Coordinates of N, CA and C in Angstrom, one line a residue:
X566 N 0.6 -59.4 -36.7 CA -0.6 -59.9 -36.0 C -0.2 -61.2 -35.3
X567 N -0.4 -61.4 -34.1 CA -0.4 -62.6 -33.6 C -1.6 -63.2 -32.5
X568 N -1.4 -64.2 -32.1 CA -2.5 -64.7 -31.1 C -1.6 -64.9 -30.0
X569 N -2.4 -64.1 -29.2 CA -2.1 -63.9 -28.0 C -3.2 -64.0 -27.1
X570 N -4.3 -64.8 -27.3 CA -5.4 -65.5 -26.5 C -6.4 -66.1 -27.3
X571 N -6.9 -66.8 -26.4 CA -8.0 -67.5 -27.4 C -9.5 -66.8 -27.5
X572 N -9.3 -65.4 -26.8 CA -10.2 -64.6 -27.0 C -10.4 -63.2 -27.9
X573 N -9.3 -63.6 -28.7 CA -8.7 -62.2 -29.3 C -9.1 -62.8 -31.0
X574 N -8.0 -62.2 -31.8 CA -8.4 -62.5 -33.2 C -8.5 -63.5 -33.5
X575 N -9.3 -64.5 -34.3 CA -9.0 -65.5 -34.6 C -8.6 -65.7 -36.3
X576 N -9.6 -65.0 -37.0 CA -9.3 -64.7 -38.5 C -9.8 -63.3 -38.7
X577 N -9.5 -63.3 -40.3 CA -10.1 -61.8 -41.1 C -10.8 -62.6 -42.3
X578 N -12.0 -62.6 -42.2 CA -12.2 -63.5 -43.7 C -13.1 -62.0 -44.6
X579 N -13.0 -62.3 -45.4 CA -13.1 -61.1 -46.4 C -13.9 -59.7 -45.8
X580 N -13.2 -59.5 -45.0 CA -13.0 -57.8 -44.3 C -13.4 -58.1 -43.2
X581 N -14.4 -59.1 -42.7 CA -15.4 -58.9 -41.2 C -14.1 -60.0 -40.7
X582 N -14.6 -59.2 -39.0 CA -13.4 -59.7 -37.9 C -14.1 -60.4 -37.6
X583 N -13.9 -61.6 -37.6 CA -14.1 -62.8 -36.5 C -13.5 -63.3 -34.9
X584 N -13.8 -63.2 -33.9 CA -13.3 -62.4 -32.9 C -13.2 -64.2 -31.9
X585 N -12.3 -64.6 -31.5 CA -12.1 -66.1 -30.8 C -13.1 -65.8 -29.4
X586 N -14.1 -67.2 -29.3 CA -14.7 -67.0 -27.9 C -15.5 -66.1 -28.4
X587 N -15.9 -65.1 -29.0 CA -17.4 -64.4 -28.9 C -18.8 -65.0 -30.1
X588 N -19.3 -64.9 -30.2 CA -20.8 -65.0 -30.7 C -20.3 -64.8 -31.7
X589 N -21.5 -64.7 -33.4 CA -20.7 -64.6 -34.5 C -21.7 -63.0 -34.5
X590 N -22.8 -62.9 -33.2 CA -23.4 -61.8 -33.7 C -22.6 -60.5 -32.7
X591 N -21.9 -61.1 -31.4 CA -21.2 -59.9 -31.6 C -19.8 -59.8 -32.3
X592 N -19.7 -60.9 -32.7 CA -18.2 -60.6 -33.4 C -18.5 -59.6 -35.5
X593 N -19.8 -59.6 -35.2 CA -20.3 -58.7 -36.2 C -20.1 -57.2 -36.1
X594 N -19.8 -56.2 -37.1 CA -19.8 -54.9 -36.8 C -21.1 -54.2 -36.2
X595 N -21.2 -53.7 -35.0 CA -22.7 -53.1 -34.7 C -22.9 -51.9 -35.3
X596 N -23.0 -51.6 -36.7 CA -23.4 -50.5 -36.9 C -24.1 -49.6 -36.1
X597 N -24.9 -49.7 -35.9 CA -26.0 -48.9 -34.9 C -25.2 -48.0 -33.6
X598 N -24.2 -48.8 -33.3 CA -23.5 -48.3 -31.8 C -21.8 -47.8 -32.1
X599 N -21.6 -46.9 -31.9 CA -20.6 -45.9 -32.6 C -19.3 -46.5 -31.9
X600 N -19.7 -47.2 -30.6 CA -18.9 -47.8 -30.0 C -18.0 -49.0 -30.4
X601 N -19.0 -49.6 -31.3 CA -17.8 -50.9 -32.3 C -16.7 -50.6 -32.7
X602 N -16.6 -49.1 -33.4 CA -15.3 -49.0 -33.9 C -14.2 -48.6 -32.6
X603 N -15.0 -48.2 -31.4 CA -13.8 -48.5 -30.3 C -13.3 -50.2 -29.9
X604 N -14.3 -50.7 -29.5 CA -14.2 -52.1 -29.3 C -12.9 -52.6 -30.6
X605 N -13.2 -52.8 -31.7 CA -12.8 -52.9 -33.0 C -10.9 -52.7 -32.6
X606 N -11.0 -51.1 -32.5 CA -9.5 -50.7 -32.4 C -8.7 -51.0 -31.4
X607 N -9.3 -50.8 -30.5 CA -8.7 -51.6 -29.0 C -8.5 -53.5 -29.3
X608 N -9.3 -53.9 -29.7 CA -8.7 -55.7 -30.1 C -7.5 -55.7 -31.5
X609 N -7.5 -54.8 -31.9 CA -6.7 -55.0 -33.1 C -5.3 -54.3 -32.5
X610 N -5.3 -53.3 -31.5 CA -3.9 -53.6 -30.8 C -3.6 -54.3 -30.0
X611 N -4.7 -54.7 -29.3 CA -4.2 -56.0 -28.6 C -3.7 -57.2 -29.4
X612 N -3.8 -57.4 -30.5 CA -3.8 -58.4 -30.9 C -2.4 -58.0 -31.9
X613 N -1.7 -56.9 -31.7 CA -0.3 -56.5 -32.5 C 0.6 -56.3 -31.5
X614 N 1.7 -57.2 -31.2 CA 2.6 -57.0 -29.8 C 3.7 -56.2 -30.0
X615 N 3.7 -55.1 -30.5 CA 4.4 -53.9 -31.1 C 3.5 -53.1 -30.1
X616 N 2.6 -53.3 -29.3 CA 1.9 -52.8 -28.4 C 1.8 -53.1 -26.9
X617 N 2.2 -52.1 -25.8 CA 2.2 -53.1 -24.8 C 2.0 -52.3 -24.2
X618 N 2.1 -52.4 -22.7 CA 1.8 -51.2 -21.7 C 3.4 -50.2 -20.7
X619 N 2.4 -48.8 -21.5 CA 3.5 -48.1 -20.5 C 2.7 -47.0 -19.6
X620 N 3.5 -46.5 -18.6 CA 2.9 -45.6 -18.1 C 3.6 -44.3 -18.7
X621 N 4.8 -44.2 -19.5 CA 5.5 -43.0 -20.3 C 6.7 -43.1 -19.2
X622 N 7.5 -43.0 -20.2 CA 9.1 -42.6 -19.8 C 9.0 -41.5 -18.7
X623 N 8.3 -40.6 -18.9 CA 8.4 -39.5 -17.9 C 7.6 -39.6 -16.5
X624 N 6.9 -40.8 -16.6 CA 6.7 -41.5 -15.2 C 7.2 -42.4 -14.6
X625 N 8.6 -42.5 -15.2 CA 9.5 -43.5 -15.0 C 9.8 -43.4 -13.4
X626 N 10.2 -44.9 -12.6 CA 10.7 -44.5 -11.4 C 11.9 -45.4 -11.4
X627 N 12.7 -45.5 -10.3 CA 13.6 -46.5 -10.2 C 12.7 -48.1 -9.9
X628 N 11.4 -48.3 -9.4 CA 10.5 -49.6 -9.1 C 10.1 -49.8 -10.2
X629 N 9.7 -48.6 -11.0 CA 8.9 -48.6 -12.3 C 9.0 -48.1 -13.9
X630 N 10.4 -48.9 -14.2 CA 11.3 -48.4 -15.1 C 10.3 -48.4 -16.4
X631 N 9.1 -47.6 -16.5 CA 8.8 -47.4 -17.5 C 9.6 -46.7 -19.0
X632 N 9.2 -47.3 -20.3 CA 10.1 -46.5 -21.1 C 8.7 -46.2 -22.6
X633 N 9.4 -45.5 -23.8 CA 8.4 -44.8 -24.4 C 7.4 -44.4 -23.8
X634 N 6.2 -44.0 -24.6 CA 5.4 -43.2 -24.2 C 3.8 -44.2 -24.0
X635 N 2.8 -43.5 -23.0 CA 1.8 -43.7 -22.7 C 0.8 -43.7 -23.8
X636 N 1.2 -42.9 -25.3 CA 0.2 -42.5 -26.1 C 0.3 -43.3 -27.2
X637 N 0.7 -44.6 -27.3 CA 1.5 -44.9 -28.9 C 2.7 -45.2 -29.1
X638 N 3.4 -46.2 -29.3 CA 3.1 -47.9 -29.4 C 2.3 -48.1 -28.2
X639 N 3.0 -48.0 -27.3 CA 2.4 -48.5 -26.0 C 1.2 -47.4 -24.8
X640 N 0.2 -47.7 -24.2 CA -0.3 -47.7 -23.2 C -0.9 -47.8 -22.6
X641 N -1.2 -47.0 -21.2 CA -1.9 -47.7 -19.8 C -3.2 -47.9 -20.2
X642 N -3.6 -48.0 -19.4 CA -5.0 -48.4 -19.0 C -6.4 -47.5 -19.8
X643 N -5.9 -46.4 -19.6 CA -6.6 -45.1 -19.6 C -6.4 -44.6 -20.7
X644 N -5.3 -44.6 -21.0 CA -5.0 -43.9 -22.5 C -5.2 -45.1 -23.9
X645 N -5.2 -46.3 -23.3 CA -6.0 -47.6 -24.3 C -7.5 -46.9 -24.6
X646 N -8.2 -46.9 -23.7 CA -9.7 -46.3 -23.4 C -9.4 -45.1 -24.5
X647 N -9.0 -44.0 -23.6 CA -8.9 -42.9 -24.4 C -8.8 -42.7 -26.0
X648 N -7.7 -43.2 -26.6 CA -7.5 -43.5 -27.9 C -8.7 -44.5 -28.3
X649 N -9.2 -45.2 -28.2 CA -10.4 -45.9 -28.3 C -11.4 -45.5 -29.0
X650 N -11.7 -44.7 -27.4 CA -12.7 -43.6 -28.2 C -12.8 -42.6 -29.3
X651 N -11.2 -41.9 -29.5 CA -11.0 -41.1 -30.7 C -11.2 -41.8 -31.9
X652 N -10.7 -42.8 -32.1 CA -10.8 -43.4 -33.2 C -12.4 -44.1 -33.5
X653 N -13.5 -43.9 -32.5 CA -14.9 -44.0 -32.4 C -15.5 -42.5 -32.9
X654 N -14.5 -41.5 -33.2 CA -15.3 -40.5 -33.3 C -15.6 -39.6 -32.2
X655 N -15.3 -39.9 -30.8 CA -15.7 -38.9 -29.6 C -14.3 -38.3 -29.2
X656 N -14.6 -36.9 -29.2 CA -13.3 -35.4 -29.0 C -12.7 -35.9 -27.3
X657 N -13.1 -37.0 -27.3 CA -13.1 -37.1 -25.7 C -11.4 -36.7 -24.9
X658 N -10.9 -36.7 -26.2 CA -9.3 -36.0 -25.9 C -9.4 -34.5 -25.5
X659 N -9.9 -34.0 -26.2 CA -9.9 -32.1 -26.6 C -11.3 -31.9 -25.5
X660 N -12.2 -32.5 -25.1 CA -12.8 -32.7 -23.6 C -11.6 -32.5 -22.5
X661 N -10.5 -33.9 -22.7 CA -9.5 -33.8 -21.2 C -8.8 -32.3 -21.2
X662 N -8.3 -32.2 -22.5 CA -7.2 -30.7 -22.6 C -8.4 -29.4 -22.0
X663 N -9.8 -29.5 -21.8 CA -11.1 -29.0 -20.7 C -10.7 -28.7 -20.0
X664 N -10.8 -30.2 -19.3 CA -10.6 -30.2 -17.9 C -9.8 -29.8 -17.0
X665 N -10.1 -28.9 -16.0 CA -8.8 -28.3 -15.3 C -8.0 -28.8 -14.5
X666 N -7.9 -30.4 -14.6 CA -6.8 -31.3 -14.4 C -6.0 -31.5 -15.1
X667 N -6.3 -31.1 -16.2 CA -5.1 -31.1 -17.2 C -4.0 -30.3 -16.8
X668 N -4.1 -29.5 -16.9 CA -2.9 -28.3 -16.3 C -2.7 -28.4 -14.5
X669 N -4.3 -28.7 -14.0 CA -3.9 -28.7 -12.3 C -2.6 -29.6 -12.0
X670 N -2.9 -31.1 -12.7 CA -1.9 -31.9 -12.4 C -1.1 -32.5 -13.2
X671 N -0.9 -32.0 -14.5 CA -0.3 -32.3 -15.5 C 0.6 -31.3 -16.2
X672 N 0.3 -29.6 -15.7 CA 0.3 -28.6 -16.2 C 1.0 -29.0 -18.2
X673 N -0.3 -30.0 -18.5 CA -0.7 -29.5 -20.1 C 0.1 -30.9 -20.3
X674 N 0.7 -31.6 -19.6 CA 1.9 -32.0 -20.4 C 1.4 -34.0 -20.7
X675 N 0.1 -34.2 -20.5 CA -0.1 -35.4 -20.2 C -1.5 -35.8 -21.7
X676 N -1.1 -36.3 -22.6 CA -2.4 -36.0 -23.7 C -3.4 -36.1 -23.4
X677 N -3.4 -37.7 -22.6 CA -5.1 -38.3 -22.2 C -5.1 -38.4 -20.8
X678 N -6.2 -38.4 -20.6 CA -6.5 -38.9 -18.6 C -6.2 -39.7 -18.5
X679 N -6.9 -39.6 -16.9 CA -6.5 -41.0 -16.4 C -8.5 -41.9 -15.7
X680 N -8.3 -42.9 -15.6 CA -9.5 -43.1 -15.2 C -10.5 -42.6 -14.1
X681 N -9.8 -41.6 -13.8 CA -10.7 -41.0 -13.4 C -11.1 -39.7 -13.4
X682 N -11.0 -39.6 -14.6 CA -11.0 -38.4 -15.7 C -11.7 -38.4 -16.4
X683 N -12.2 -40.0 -17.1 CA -12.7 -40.2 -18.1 C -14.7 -39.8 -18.4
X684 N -15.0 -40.4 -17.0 CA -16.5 -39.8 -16.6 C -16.7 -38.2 -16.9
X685 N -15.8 -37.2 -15.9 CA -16.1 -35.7 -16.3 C -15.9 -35.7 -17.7
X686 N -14.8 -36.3 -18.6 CA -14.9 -35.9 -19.6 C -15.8 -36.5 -20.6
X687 N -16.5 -37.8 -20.6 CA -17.2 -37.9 -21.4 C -18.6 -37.2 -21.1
X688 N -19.1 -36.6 -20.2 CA -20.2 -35.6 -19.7 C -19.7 -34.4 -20.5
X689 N -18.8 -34.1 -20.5 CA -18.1 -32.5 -21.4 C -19.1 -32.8 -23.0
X690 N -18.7 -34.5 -23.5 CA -18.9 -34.3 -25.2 C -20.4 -35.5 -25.3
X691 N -20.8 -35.8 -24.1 CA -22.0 -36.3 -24.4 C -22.9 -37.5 -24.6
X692 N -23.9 -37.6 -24.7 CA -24.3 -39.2 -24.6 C -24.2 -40.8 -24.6
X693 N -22.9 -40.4 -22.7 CA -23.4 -41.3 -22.5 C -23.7 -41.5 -21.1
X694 N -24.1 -42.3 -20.5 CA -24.7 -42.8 -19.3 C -24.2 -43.7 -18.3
X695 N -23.8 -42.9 -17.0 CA -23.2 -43.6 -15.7 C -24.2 -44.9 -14.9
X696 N -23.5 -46.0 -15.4 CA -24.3 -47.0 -14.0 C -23.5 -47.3 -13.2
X697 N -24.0 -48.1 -11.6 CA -23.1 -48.6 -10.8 C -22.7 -50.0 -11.4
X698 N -22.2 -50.3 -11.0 CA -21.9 -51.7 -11.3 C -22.8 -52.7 -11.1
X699 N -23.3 -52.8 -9.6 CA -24.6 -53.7 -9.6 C -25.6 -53.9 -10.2
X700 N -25.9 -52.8 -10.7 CA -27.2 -52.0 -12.0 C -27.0 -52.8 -13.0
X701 N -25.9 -52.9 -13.4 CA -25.8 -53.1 -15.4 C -24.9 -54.4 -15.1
X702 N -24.5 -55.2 -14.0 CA -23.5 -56.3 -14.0 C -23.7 -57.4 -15.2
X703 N -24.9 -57.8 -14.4 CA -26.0 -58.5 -15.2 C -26.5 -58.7 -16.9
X704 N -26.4 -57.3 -17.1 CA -26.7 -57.0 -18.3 C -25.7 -56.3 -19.4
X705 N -24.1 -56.4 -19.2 CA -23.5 -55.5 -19.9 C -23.5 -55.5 -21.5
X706 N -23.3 -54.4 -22.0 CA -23.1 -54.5 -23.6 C -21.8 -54.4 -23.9
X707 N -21.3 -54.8 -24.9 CA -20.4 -54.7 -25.9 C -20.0 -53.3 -26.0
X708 N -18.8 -52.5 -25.5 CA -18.9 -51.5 -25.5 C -18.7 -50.4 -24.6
X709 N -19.3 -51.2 -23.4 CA -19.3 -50.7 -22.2 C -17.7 -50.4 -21.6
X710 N -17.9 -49.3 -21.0 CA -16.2 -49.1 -20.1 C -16.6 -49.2 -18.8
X711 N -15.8 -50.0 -18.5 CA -16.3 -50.7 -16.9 C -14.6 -49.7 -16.2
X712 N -15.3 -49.6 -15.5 CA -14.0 -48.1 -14.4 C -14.3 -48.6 -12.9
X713 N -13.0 -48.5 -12.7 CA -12.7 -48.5 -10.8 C -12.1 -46.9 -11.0
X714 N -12.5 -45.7 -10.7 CA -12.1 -44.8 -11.5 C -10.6 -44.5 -10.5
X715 N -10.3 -44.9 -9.1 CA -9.3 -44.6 -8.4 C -8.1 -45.5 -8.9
X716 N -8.5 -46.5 -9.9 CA -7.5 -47.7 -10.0 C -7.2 -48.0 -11.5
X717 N -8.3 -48.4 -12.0 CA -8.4 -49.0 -13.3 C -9.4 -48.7 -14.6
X718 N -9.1 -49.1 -15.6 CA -10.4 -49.4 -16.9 C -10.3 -49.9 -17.5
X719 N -11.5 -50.7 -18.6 CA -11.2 -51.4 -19.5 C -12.8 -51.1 -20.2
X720 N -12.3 -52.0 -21.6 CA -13.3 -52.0 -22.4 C -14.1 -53.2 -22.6
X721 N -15.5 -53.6 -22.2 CA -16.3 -54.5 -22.4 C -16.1 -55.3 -24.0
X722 N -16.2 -56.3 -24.0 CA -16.2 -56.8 -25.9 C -16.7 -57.7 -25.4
X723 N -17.9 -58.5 -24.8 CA -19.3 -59.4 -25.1 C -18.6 -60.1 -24.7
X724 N -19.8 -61.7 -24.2 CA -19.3 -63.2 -23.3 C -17.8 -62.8 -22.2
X725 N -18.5 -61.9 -21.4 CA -17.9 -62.0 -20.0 C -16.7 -61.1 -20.3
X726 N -16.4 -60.4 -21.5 CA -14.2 -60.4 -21.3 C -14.1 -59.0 -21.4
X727 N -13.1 -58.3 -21.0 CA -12.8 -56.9 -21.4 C -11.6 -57.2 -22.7
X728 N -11.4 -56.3 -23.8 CA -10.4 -55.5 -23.8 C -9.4 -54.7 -22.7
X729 N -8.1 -54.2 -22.4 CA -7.8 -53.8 -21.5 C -6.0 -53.3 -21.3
X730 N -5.3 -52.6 -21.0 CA -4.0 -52.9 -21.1 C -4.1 -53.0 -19.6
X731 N -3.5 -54.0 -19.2 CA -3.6 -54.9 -17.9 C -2.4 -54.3 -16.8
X732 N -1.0 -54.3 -17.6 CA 0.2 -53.5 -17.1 C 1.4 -55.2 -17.2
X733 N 2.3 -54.2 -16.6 CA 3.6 -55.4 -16.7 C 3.8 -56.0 -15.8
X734 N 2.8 -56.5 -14.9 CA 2.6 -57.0 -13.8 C 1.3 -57.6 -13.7
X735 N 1.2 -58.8 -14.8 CA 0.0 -59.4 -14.7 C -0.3 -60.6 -14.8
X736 N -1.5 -61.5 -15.0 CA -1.6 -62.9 -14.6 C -1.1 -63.9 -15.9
X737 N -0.2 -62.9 -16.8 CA 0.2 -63.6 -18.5 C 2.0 -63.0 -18.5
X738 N 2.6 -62.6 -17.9 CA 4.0 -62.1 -17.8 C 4.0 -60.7 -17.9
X739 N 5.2 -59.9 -18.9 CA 5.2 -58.8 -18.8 C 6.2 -58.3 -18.4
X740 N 6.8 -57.4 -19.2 CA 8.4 -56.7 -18.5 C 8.0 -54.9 -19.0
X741 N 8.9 -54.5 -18.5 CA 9.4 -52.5 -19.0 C 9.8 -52.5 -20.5
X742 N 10.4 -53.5 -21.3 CA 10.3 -53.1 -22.4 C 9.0 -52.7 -23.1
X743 N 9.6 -51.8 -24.3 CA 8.2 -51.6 -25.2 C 7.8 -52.9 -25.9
X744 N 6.7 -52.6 -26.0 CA 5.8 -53.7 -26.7 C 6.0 -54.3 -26.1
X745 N 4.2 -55.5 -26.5 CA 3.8 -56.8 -25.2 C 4.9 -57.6 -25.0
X746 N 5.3 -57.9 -23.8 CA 5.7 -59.7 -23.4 C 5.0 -60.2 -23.1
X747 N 3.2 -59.7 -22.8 CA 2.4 -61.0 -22.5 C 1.8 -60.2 -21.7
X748 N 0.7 -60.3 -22.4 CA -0.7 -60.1 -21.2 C -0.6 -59.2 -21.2
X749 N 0.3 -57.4 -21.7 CA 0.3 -56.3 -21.1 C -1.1 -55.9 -21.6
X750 N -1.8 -55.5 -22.9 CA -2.9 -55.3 -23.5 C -3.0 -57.0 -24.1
X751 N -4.4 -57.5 -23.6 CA -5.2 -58.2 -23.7 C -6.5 -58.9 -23.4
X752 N -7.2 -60.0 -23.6 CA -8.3 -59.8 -22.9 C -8.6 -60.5 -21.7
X753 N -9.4 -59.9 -20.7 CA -9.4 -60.9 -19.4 C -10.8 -61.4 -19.5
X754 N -11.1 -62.0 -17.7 CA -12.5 -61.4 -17.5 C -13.0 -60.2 -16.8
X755 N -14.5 -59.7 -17.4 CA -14.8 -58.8 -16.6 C -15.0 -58.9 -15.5
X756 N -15.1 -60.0 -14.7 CA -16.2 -60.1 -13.9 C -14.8 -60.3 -12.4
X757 N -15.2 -60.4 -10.7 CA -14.4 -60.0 -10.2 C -13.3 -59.4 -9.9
X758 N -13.8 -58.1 -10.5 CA -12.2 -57.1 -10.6 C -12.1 -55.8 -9.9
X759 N -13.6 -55.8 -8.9 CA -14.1 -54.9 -8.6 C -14.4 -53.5 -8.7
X760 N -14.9 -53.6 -10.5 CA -15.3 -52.7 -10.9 C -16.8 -51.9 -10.0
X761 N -16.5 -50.6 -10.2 CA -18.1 -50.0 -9.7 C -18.8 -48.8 -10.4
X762 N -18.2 -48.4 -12.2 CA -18.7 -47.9 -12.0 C -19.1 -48.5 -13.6
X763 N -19.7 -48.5 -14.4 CA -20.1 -48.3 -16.3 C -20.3 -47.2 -17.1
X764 N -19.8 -47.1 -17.9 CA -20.2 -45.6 -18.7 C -20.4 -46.6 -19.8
X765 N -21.6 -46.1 -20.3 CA -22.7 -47.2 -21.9 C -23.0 -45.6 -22.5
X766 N -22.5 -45.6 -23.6 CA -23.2 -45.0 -25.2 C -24.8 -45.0 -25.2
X767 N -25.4 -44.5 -24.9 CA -26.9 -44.3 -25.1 C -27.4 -43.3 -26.3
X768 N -26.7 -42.7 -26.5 CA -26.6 -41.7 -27.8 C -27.1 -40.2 -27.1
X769 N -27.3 -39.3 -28.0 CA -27.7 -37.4 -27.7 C -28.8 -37.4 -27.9

């Protein structure tokens, strides 16, 4: 475990996470919203630099000498989200292996989407709800996946910040090795990143 912002872990005091920079009520478990245990899992690899961002060896280029894999130690953007959600309990994986981009453009070989994948596929397994960005700017929850779905994603976690794997080219350092050098997964702000689109958990 380490600290790698002042917005990430700060302690563990007898089991409940105390979360740097947020509230103590959302740095509380939200039972009620299924989505804490994504939020939850996504800061707890951010916050382990045995984690960092890749796009998979097999997207390697000579500009973009990516290495290991997309799914674990390290990944993008999409597949942070993705895994997120699994470990919240939503098949939103076995939704993508659905979708006929899986094999259109992957033929099978790619586990999780990509951001802009993640909309069709959470409509496949269920309640939750598209806003624009202008809609819900104002008001986001804890939870929320804020999507440029042509570009980027990340995960909402309360007082302004995403969760996020940012990439190896970002405003904290960052190289092609596995695991973080900095900033690859960690937390920014939400706000100016030109997000447009929200997907919020409203339940079935």
């Amino acid at each position: 475990m380490r600290k790698i912002s002042r917005w990430i872990v700060a302690s563990m005091v007898a089991g409940s996470m105390i979360w740097g920079g947020l509230s103590a009520a959302q740095a509380a478990p939200q039972k009620d919203n299924p989505m804490e245990k994504a939020v939850v899992w996504a800061l707890q690899i951010a916050a382990d630099d045995s984690h960092g961002y890749s796009q998979g060896a097999e997207n390697a280029t000579a500009n973009n000498p990516y290495t290991g894999s997309r799914e674990g130690p390290d990944y993008d953007c999409s597949a942070l989200v993705y895994h997120a959600l699994e470990h919240a309990g939503f098949p939103i994986i076995e939704a993508w292996h659905q979708n006929p981009d899986y094999m259109k453009l992957y033929q099978g070989k790619q586990y999780s989407g990509d951001a802009d994948t993640i909309w069709p596929d959470m409509q496949r397994i269920g309640g939750f709800t598209k806003y624009s960005w202008n809609e819900v700017k104002d008001n986001l929850k804890r939870g929320d996946i804020l999507c440029r779905p042509e570009a980027h994603v990340a995960i909402y976690i309360g007082n302004g910040k995403t969760v996020e794997a940012r990439g190896v080219n970002n405003p904290r350092g960052g190289d092609w090795r596995t695991g973080d050098q900095g900033g690859e997964i960690d937390c920014y702000s939400a706000y100016g990143r030109g997000w447009t689109e929200v997907y919020r958990y409203t339940g079935k």
